[in-house]
mmCIF file of C-alpha atoms and ligand atoms in Angstrom:
data_model
loop_
_atom_site.group_PDB
_atom_site.id
_atom_site.type_symbol
_atom_site.label_atom_id
_atom_site.label_comp_id
_atom_site.label_asym_id
_atom_site.label_seq_id
_atom_site.Cartn_x
_atom_site.Cartn_y
_atom_site.Cartn_z
ATOM 1 C CA MET A 1 97.648 51.885 8.188
ATOM 2 C CA GLU A 2 95.560 48.955 9.434
ATOM 3 C CA PHE A 3 96.737 46.639 12.223
ATOM 4 C CA ALA A 4 97.621 43.793 9.837
ATOM 5 C CA GLU A 5 99.780 46.185 7.801
ATOM 6 C CA LEU A 6 101.376 47.505 10.973
ATOM 7 C CA LYS A 7 102.281 43.964 12.030
ATOM 8 C CA LYS A 8 103.799 43.295 8.614
ATOM 9 C CA TYR A 9 105.684 46.604 8.806
ATOM 10 C CA LEU A 10 107.121 45.808 12.235
ATOM 11 C CA ASP A 11 108.084 42.297 11.099
ATOM 12 C CA GLU A 12 109.849 43.585 7.990
ATOM 13 C CA HIS A 13 111.822 46.402 9.658
ATOM 14 C CA ASP A 14 114.394 46.461 12.456
ATOM 15 C CA ARG A 15 116.689 48.685 14.578
ATOM 16 C CA TYR A 16 113.872 50.749 15.990
ATOM 17 C CA LEU A 17 114.267 54.053 17.773
ATOM 18 C CA ILE A 18 111.051 55.084 19.509
ATOM 19 C CA LEU A 19 110.615 58.831 20.093
ATOM 20 C CA THR A 20 108.406 60.225 22.869
ATOM 21 C CA HIS A 21 107.169 63.822 23.117
ATOM 22 C CA LYS A 22 108.692 66.645 25.139
ATOM 23 C CA SER A 23 107.245 67.279 28.624
ATOM 24 C CA PRO A 24 106.474 63.553 28.541
ATOM 25 C CA ASP A 25 103.223 62.238 30.017
ATOM 26 C CA GLY A 26 102.210 58.727 31.041
ATOM 27 C CA ASP A 27 100.863 57.921 27.599
ATOM 28 C CA THR A 28 103.941 58.714 25.551
ATOM 29 C CA VAL A 29 106.281 57.078 28.127
ATOM 30 C CA GLY A 30 104.015 54.035 28.546
ATOM 31 C CA CYS A 31 103.754 53.576 24.771
ATOM 32 C CA GLY A 32 107.494 54.037 24.323
ATOM 33 C CA PHE A 33 108.614 51.410 26.815
ATOM 34 C CA GLY A 34 105.655 49.098 26.167
ATOM 35 C CA LEU A 35 106.248 49.032 22.412
ATOM 36 C CA CYS A 36 110.015 48.761 22.871
ATOM 37 C CA SER A 37 109.596 45.641 24.991
ATOM 38 C CA MET A 38 107.167 44.143 22.474
ATOM 39 C CA LEU A 39 109.620 44.753 19.610
ATOM 40 C CA ARG A 40 112.520 43.237 21.546
ATOM 41 C CA ARG A 41 110.450 40.121 22.227
ATOM 42 C CA MET A 42 109.757 39.952 18.478
ATOM 43 C CA GLY A 43 113.540 39.591 18.107
ATOM 44 C CA LYS A 44 114.106 43.189 17.061
ATOM 45 C CA GLN A 45 116.574 45.766 18.311
ATOM 46 C CA ALA A 46 114.784 48.744 19.862
ATOM 47 C CA ASN A 47 115.448 51.749 22.086
ATOM 48 C CA VAL A 48 113.277 54.528 23.518
ATOM 49 C CA THR A 49 114.300 58.142 23.852
ATOM 50 C CA ASN A 50 113.143 61.644 24.808
ATOM 51 C CA SER A 51 114.416 65.175 24.330
ATOM 52 C CA GLU A 52 115.308 65.244 28.053
ATOM 53 C CA PRO A 53 115.974 62.449 30.561
ATOM 54 C CA PHE A 54 112.726 60.652 31.449
ATOM 55 C CA PRO A 55 111.140 62.122 34.613
ATOM 56 C CA ASP A 56 111.497 60.185 37.883
ATOM 57 C CA ARG A 57 107.732 60.260 38.168
ATOM 58 C CA TYR A 58 107.582 57.522 35.502
ATOM 59 C CA SER A 59 110.600 55.516 36.673
ATOM 60 C CA PHE A 60 108.439 52.452 37.372
ATOM 61 C CA LEU A 61 107.833 52.222 33.598
ATOM 62 C CA TYR A 62 111.519 51.854 32.751
ATOM 63 C CA GLU A 63 112.945 50.076 35.780
ATOM 64 C CA GLY A 64 114.479 47.122 33.939
ATOM 65 C CA TYR A 65 115.191 49.026 30.726
ATOM 66 C CA TYR A 66 118.677 49.143 29.243
ATOM 67 C CA THR A 67 119.871 50.804 26.025
ATOM 68 C CA GLN A 68 120.855 48.511 23.170
ATOM 69 C CA ASP A 69 123.861 49.400 21.060
ATOM 70 C CA PHE A 70 122.940 49.813 17.377
ATOM 71 C CA GLU A 71 122.538 52.395 14.619
ATOM 72 C CA PRO A 72 118.820 53.302 14.348
ATOM 73 C CA GLN A 73 117.153 52.414 11.044
ATOM 74 C CA THR A 74 113.434 52.819 11.695
ATOM 75 C CA ILE A 75 112.186 55.858 13.609
ATOM 76 C CA ILE A 76 108.824 55.572 15.383
ATOM 77 C CA ALA A 77 106.963 58.421 17.108
ATOM 78 C CA VAL A 78 104.368 57.564 19.760
ATOM 79 C CA ASP A 79 101.639 59.944 20.984
ATOM 80 C CA ILE A 80 103.160 62.765 18.919
ATOM 81 C CA ALA A 81 100.769 64.941 16.884
ATOM 82 C CA ASP A 82 103.315 67.423 15.600
ATOM 83 C CA GLU A 83 107.089 67.306 15.032
ATOM 84 C CA GLN A 84 107.360 70.491 17.141
ATOM 85 C CA LEU A 85 106.623 68.250 20.128
ATOM 86 C CA LEU A 86 109.862 66.312 19.657
ATOM 87 C CA GLY A 87 111.697 69.006 21.593
ATOM 88 C CA SER A 88 115.130 70.432 20.846
ATOM 89 C CA GLY A 89 116.930 67.240 21.886
ATOM 90 C CA LEU A 90 115.196 65.197 19.162
ATOM 91 C CA SER A 91 114.686 67.873 16.505
ATOM 92 C CA GLN A 92 117.237 66.137 14.272
ATOM 93 C CA TYR A 93 114.558 63.474 13.604
ATOM 94 C CA ALA A 94 112.056 65.982 12.165
ATOM 95 C CA GLY A 95 111.314 65.023 8.572
ATOM 96 C CA ARG A 96 112.703 61.493 9.015
ATOM 97 C CA ILE A 97 110.035 59.768 11.052
ATOM 98 C CA ASP A 98 109.014 56.478 9.469
ATOM 99 C CA LEU A 99 106.004 55.550 11.550
ATOM 100 C CA CYS A 100 103.720 57.454 13.910
ATOM 101 C CA ILE A 101 101.210 55.842 16.284
ATOM 102 C CA ASP A 102 98.873 58.502 17.635
ATOM 103 C CA HIS A 103 95.365 59.375 18.793
ATOM 104 C CA HIS A 104 95.278 63.159 18.275
ATOM 105 C CA ILE A 105 92.767 64.356 15.706
ATOM 106 C CA SER A 106 95.167 67.253 15.091
ATOM 107 C CA ASN A 107 97.972 64.912 13.916
ATOM 108 C CA LYS A 108 99.959 66.704 11.205
ATOM 109 C CA MET A 109 100.610 63.466 9.279
ATOM 110 C CA PHE A 110 104.353 64.161 9.281
ATOM 111 C CA ALA A 111 105.437 60.508 9.283
ATOM 112 C CA LYS A 112 105.842 58.278 6.233
ATOM 113 C CA GLU A 113 103.290 55.874 7.745
ATOM 114 C CA THR A 114 100.687 56.749 10.365
ATOM 115 C CA VAL A 115 98.449 54.647 12.573
ATOM 116 C CA LEU A 116 95.851 57.121 13.803
ATOM 117 C CA ASP A 117 92.692 56.489 15.798
ATOM 118 C CA ALA A 118 91.238 59.729 17.143
ATOM 119 C CA SER A 119 88.494 57.801 18.965
ATOM 120 C CA ALA A 120 91.098 56.155 21.230
ATOM 121 C CA ALA A 121 91.494 57.814 24.627
ATOM 122 C CA ALA A 122 95.239 57.172 24.577
ATOM 123 C CA ALA A 123 97.872 56.052 22.108
ATOM 124 C CA ALA A 124 98.346 53.151 24.546
ATOM 125 C CA GLN A 125 94.780 52.075 23.820
ATOM 126 C CA ILE A 126 95.710 51.786 20.103
ATOM 127 C CA ILE A 127 98.786 49.676 20.894
ATOM 128 C CA PHE A 128 96.679 47.436 23.123
ATOM 129 C CA ALA A 129 94.046 47.048 20.361
ATOM 130 C CA PHE A 130 96.832 46.247 17.892
ATOM 131 C CA ALA A 131 98.347 43.569 20.122
ATOM 132 C CA GLU A 132 94.948 42.007 20.716
ATOM 133 C CA ASP A 133 93.970 42.131 17.035
ATOM 134 C CA GLN A 134 97.230 40.529 15.932
ATOM 135 C CA GLY A 135 97.343 37.924 18.709
ATOM 136 C CA ILE A 136 100.514 39.375 20.246
ATOM 137 C CA GLU A 137 100.678 38.194 23.882
ATOM 138 C CA LEU A 138 101.731 40.994 26.194
ATOM 139 C CA ASN A 139 103.901 40.480 29.258
ATOM 140 C CA ASP A 140 103.224 42.059 32.674
ATOM 141 C CA ILE A 141 105.535 45.033 32.113
ATOM 142 C CA GLU A 142 104.024 45.862 28.718
ATOM 143 C CA ALA A 143 100.542 45.606 30.216
ATOM 144 C CA MET A 144 101.576 47.940 33.037
ATOM 145 C CA CYS A 145 102.998 50.466 30.542
ATOM 146 C CA LEU A 146 99.847 50.469 28.406
ATOM 147 C CA TYR A 147 97.537 50.612 31.430
ATOM 148 C CA THR A 148 99.445 53.644 32.731
ATOM 149 C CA GLY A 149 99.097 55.385 29.362
ATOM 150 C CA ILE A 150 95.341 54.844 29.351
ATOM 151 C CA ALA A 151 94.839 55.782 33.017
ATOM 152 C CA THR A 152 96.846 59.002 32.772
ATOM 153 C CA ASP A 153 95.320 60.236 29.486
ATOM 154 C CA THR A 154 91.802 59.723 30.860
ATOM 155 C CA GLY A 155 92.489 61.363 34.249
ATOM 156 C CA CYS A 156 91.902 57.943 35.823
ATOM 157 C CA PHE A 157 88.899 57.236 33.579
ATOM 158 C CA LYS A 158 87.162 60.503 34.444
ATOM 159 C CA PHE A 159 87.575 62.586 31.268
ATOM 160 C CA SER A 160 84.976 62.546 28.501
ATOM 161 C CA ASN A 161 87.425 60.783 26.142
ATOM 162 C CA THR A 162 86.818 57.584 28.160
ATOM 163 C CA THR A 163 84.723 55.110 26.153
ATOM 164 C CA PRO A 164 83.463 51.568 26.728
ATOM 165 C CA ASP A 165 86.453 50.383 24.649
ATOM 166 C CA THR A 166 88.777 52.265 27.008
ATOM 167 C CA HIS A 167 87.343 50.434 29.999
ATOM 168 C CA ILE A 168 87.447 47.090 28.190
ATOM 169 C CA ALA A 169 91.129 47.636 27.318
ATOM 170 C CA ALA A 170 91.920 48.645 30.904
ATOM 171 C CA ALA A 171 89.957 45.687 32.279
ATOM 172 C CA LYS A 172 91.918 43.226 30.118
ATOM 173 C CA LEU A 173 95.217 44.868 31.093
ATOM 174 C CA MET A 174 94.301 44.591 34.783
ATOM 175 C CA GLY A 175 94.306 40.829 34.279
ATOM 176 C CA TYR A 176 98.118 40.961 34.146
ATOM 177 C CA ASP A 177 100.303 41.045 37.220
ATOM 178 C CA PHE A 178 101.093 44.633 38.210
ATOM 179 C CA ASP A 179 99.970 46.970 40.963
ATOM 180 C CA PHE A 180 97.442 49.257 39.274
ATOM 181 C CA ALA A 181 96.254 50.699 42.599
ATOM 182 C CA LEU A 182 99.776 51.824 43.417
ATOM 183 C CA ILE A 183 100.170 53.331 39.933
ATOM 184 C CA ASN A 184 96.945 55.312 40.290
ATOM 185 C CA ARG A 185 97.953 56.485 43.732
ATOM 186 C CA LYS A 186 101.317 57.685 42.359
ATOM 187 C CA MET A 187 99.765 59.303 39.297
ATOM 188 C CA PHE A 188 96.706 60.919 40.873
ATOM 189 C CA ASP A 189 96.833 61.133 44.658
ATOM 190 C CA LEU A 190 100.399 61.741 45.718
ATOM 191 C CA LYS A 191 101.806 65.250 45.671
ATOM 192 C CA SER A 192 105.008 66.800 46.936
ATOM 193 C CA ARG A 193 104.995 68.792 50.161
ATOM 194 C CA ALA A 194 105.801 71.890 48.109
ATOM 195 C CA ARG A 195 102.730 71.280 45.966
ATOM 196 C CA MET A 196 100.564 70.706 49.018
ATOM 197 C CA HIS A 197 101.819 73.972 50.445
ATOM 198 C CA ILE A 198 101.062 75.828 47.196
ATOM 199 C CA GLU A 199 97.525 74.443 47.084
ATOM 200 C CA GLN A 200 97.072 75.440 50.699
ATOM 201 C CA MET A 201 98.083 79.031 49.897
ATOM 202 C CA MET A 202 95.868 79.096 46.811
ATOM 203 C CA THR A 203 92.876 77.792 48.725
ATOM 204 C CA LYS A 204 93.427 80.224 51.580
ATOM 205 C CA ASP A 205 93.538 83.260 49.281
ATOM 206 C CA MET A 206 90.881 82.093 46.822
ATOM 207 C CA GLU A 207 88.442 84.843 45.869
ATOM 208 C CA PHE A 208 84.751 84.233 45.398
ATOM 209 C CA TRP A 209 83.218 86.703 42.962
ATOM 210 C CA PHE A 210 79.501 87.180 42.354
ATOM 211 C CA GLY A 211 78.349 84.969 45.162
ATOM 212 C CA GLY A 212 80.945 82.321 44.311
ATOM 213 C CA ARG A 213 79.802 81.781 40.724
ATOM 214 C CA CYS A 214 83.325 82.754 39.704
ATOM 215 C CA THR A 215 86.289 81.588 41.788
ATOM 216 C CA VAL A 216 89.729 83.115 41.323
ATOM 217 C CA ILE A 217 93.242 82.212 42.410
ATOM 218 C CA THR A 218 96.257 84.452 41.877
ATOM 219 C CA LEU A 219 99.886 83.397 41.532
ATOM 220 C CA THR A 220 102.249 86.341 41.730
ATOM 221 C CA THR A 221 105.940 85.961 40.978
ATOM 222 C CA GLU A 222 106.636 87.105 44.528
ATOM 223 C CA LEU A 223 104.534 84.272 45.925
ATOM 224 C CA MET A 224 106.101 81.727 43.572
ATOM 225 C CA GLU A 225 109.621 82.821 44.540
ATOM 226 C CA LYS A 226 108.807 82.889 48.241
ATOM 227 C CA SER A 227 107.483 79.327 48.130
ATOM 228 C CA GLY A 228 110.893 78.081 46.989
ATOM 229 C CA ALA A 229 109.155 75.363 44.973
ATOM 230 C CA ASP A 230 110.232 74.165 41.546
ATOM 231 C CA PRO A 231 108.323 76.100 38.800
ATOM 232 C CA ALA A 232 106.837 72.806 37.536
ATOM 233 C CA GLU A 233 105.013 72.503 40.875
ATOM 234 C CA PHE A 234 102.828 75.419 39.775
ATOM 235 C CA ASP A 235 101.523 73.613 36.682
ATOM 236 C CA GLY A 236 98.053 72.148 36.525
ATOM 237 C CA LEU A 237 96.477 74.359 39.169
ATOM 238 C CA ALA A 238 93.824 75.662 36.752
ATOM 239 C CA GLN A 239 91.315 72.975 37.693
ATOM 240 C CA LEU A 240 91.418 73.976 41.372
ATOM 241 C CA PRO A 241 89.074 77.022 41.364
ATOM 242 C CA LEU A 242 86.339 75.213 39.455
ATOM 243 C CA SER A 243 86.294 72.389 41.987
ATOM 244 C CA VAL A 244 84.342 74.589 44.402
ATOM 245 C CA GLU A 245 80.620 73.878 44.439
ATOM 246 C CA GLY A 246 78.606 76.688 42.877
ATOM 247 C CA ALA A 247 81.434 77.874 40.611
ATOM 248 C CA VAL A 248 80.547 78.311 36.939
ATOM 249 C CA MET A 249 83.886 79.877 36.048
ATOM 250 C CA GLY A 250 87.269 79.152 37.611
ATOM 251 C CA ILE A 251 90.053 81.578 36.824
ATOM 252 C CA THR A 252 93.751 81.248 37.570
ATOM 253 C CA ILE A 253 95.754 84.452 37.203
ATOM 254 C CA LYS A 254 99.471 83.808 36.890
ATOM 255 C CA GLN A 255 102.015 86.593 36.728
ATOM 256 C CA ARG A 256 104.387 86.304 33.774
ATOM 257 C CA HIS A 257 106.232 89.611 34.097
ATOM 258 C CA GLU A 258 105.928 92.772 36.138
ATOM 259 C CA ASP A 259 102.835 93.907 34.186
ATOM 260 C CA ARG A 260 101.767 90.820 32.268
ATOM 261 C CA PHE A 261 99.409 88.120 33.517
ATOM 262 C CA LYS A 262 98.315 84.823 32.043
ATOM 263 C CA LEU A 263 94.760 83.704 32.641
ATOM 264 C CA SER A 264 93.661 80.069 32.625
ATOM 265 C CA VAL A 265 89.892 79.830 32.498
ATOM 266 C CA ARG A 266 87.834 76.731 33.211
ATOM 267 C CA THR A 267 84.061 76.635 32.962
ATOM 268 C CA THR A 268 81.062 74.393 33.463
ATOM 269 C CA GLU A 269 78.470 74.098 30.673
ATOM 270 C CA GLU A 270 76.978 77.401 31.845
ATOM 271 C CA ALA A 271 79.813 79.532 30.453
ATOM 272 C CA ASP A 272 82.055 79.501 27.378
ATOM 273 C CA ALA A 273 85.723 79.738 28.342
ATOM 274 C CA SER A 274 86.889 80.134 24.753
ATOM 275 C CA ALA A 275 84.544 83.076 24.043
ATOM 276 C CA PHE A 276 85.584 84.686 27.304
ATOM 277 C CA CYS A 277 89.299 84.488 26.475
ATOM 278 C CA LYS A 278 88.726 85.739 22.925
ATOM 279 C CA ARG A 279 87.700 89.091 24.442
ATOM 280 C CA PHE A 280 91.323 89.384 25.568
ATOM 281 C CA GLY A 281 92.878 88.047 22.387
ATOM 282 C CA GLY A 282 93.245 84.464 23.625
ATOM 283 C CA GLY A 283 91.373 81.265 22.882
ATOM 284 C CA GLY A 284 91.133 77.538 23.442
ATOM 285 C CA HIS A 285 88.371 75.050 24.047
ATOM 286 C CA ILE A 286 84.824 75.704 25.248
ATOM 287 C CA ARG A 287 85.531 74.353 28.781
ATOM 288 C CA ALA A 288 89.227 75.314 29.003
ATOM 289 C CA ALA A 289 90.900 78.384 27.518
ATOM 290 C CA GLY A 290 93.565 81.001 28.175
ATOM 291 C CA CYS A 291 94.711 84.538 27.405
ATOM 292 C CA GLU A 292 97.240 87.164 28.443
ATOM 293 C CA ILE A 293 96.393 90.600 29.812
ATOM 294 C CA LYS A 294 98.719 93.547 30.377
ATOM 295 C CA GLY A 295 98.498 95.887 33.341
ATOM 296 C CA THR A 296 99.016 95.897 37.076
ATOM 297 C CA LEU A 297 97.366 93.111 39.031
ATOM 298 C CA GLU A 298 94.639 95.509 40.188
ATOM 299 C CA GLU A 299 93.954 96.672 36.621
ATOM 300 C CA VAL A 300 93.883 93.127 35.294
ATOM 301 C CA LYS A 301 91.524 91.959 38.011
ATOM 302 C CA ALA A 302 89.177 94.896 37.385
ATOM 303 C CA GLN A 303 89.054 94.130 33.654
ATOM 304 C CA VAL A 304 88.499 90.438 34.252
ATOM 305 C CA LYS A 305 85.804 91.086 36.836
ATOM 306 C CA ALA A 306 83.895 93.350 34.453
ATOM 307 C CA ALA A 307 84.081 90.719 31.713
ATOM 308 C CA VAL A 308 82.991 87.949 34.081
ATOM 309 C CA LYS A 309 79.988 90.051 35.147
ATOM 310 C CA GLU A 310 78.911 90.355 31.496
ATOM 311 C CA VAL A 311 79.200 86.604 30.984
ATOM 312 C CA LEU A 312 77.291 85.739 34.150
ATOM 313 C CA ASP A 313 74.599 88.367 33.490
ATOM 314 C CA GLY A 314 74.315 87.430 29.816
HETATM 315 MN MN1 MN B 401 98.123 60.617 24.580
#
């Protein structure tokens, strides 16, 4: 669907329910509340929802939001590539989504109408482009929501999905009145004390194999329990080992069960993470992949070390 058709579609329909994906990120939440506000200003009824309550982390995106009382007629999904991502709380909408606005090349085309631009760094970048193309003036809150979506999906404009268009969209959004520096601090710099403590432990016990060309951190269930931190605090550690200078491979070994470990592998252009994980029946992308290995921690480490040696020697 082109932008002009999308505008016509939004004008002709009403009673919108906007669905966001499970384990919500800044893009899906930003798109949800940004689009909801735009629709309400167009004189439409609109609500936003998620499988679970929206995380506190994004509370600044829905501060003034209130639920409107109406029976939903038009179901929109934002930043959702697959109906599986609706989560159990929204699974009743599977098969009845009217419109999907997304930027994932893997989109399953499950909605009756789809606005898809896989070159956009964030779904929020598509909504911004739509508003600009159709002469829809944004307000400060909508601009803040869309900016947050773009900033979070690009890792604060660091990931390779960032394009000149991404920066142009962000630059125009920064012209509105909201505190982008505070948002980026909240999204990228601030961490809980528990998280800081976990990173401290991980850094302290980091192993440097083969002269530091492979760095390894290990998360045992014992260590995770002892920390007393929420399990979610252990997510997203995989990037940590590769941040050490000289590392070509960064491996995070996380205990799943007594004798089962999950590996997250990150690599620079000198090694293929996906090929490495395939050896153990896993897979993924060339720079980021994963697999599971059975055995005691010692056995798993020995196997992994032997495989790493082959990769680094090869
Ligand atoms: Mn996204």
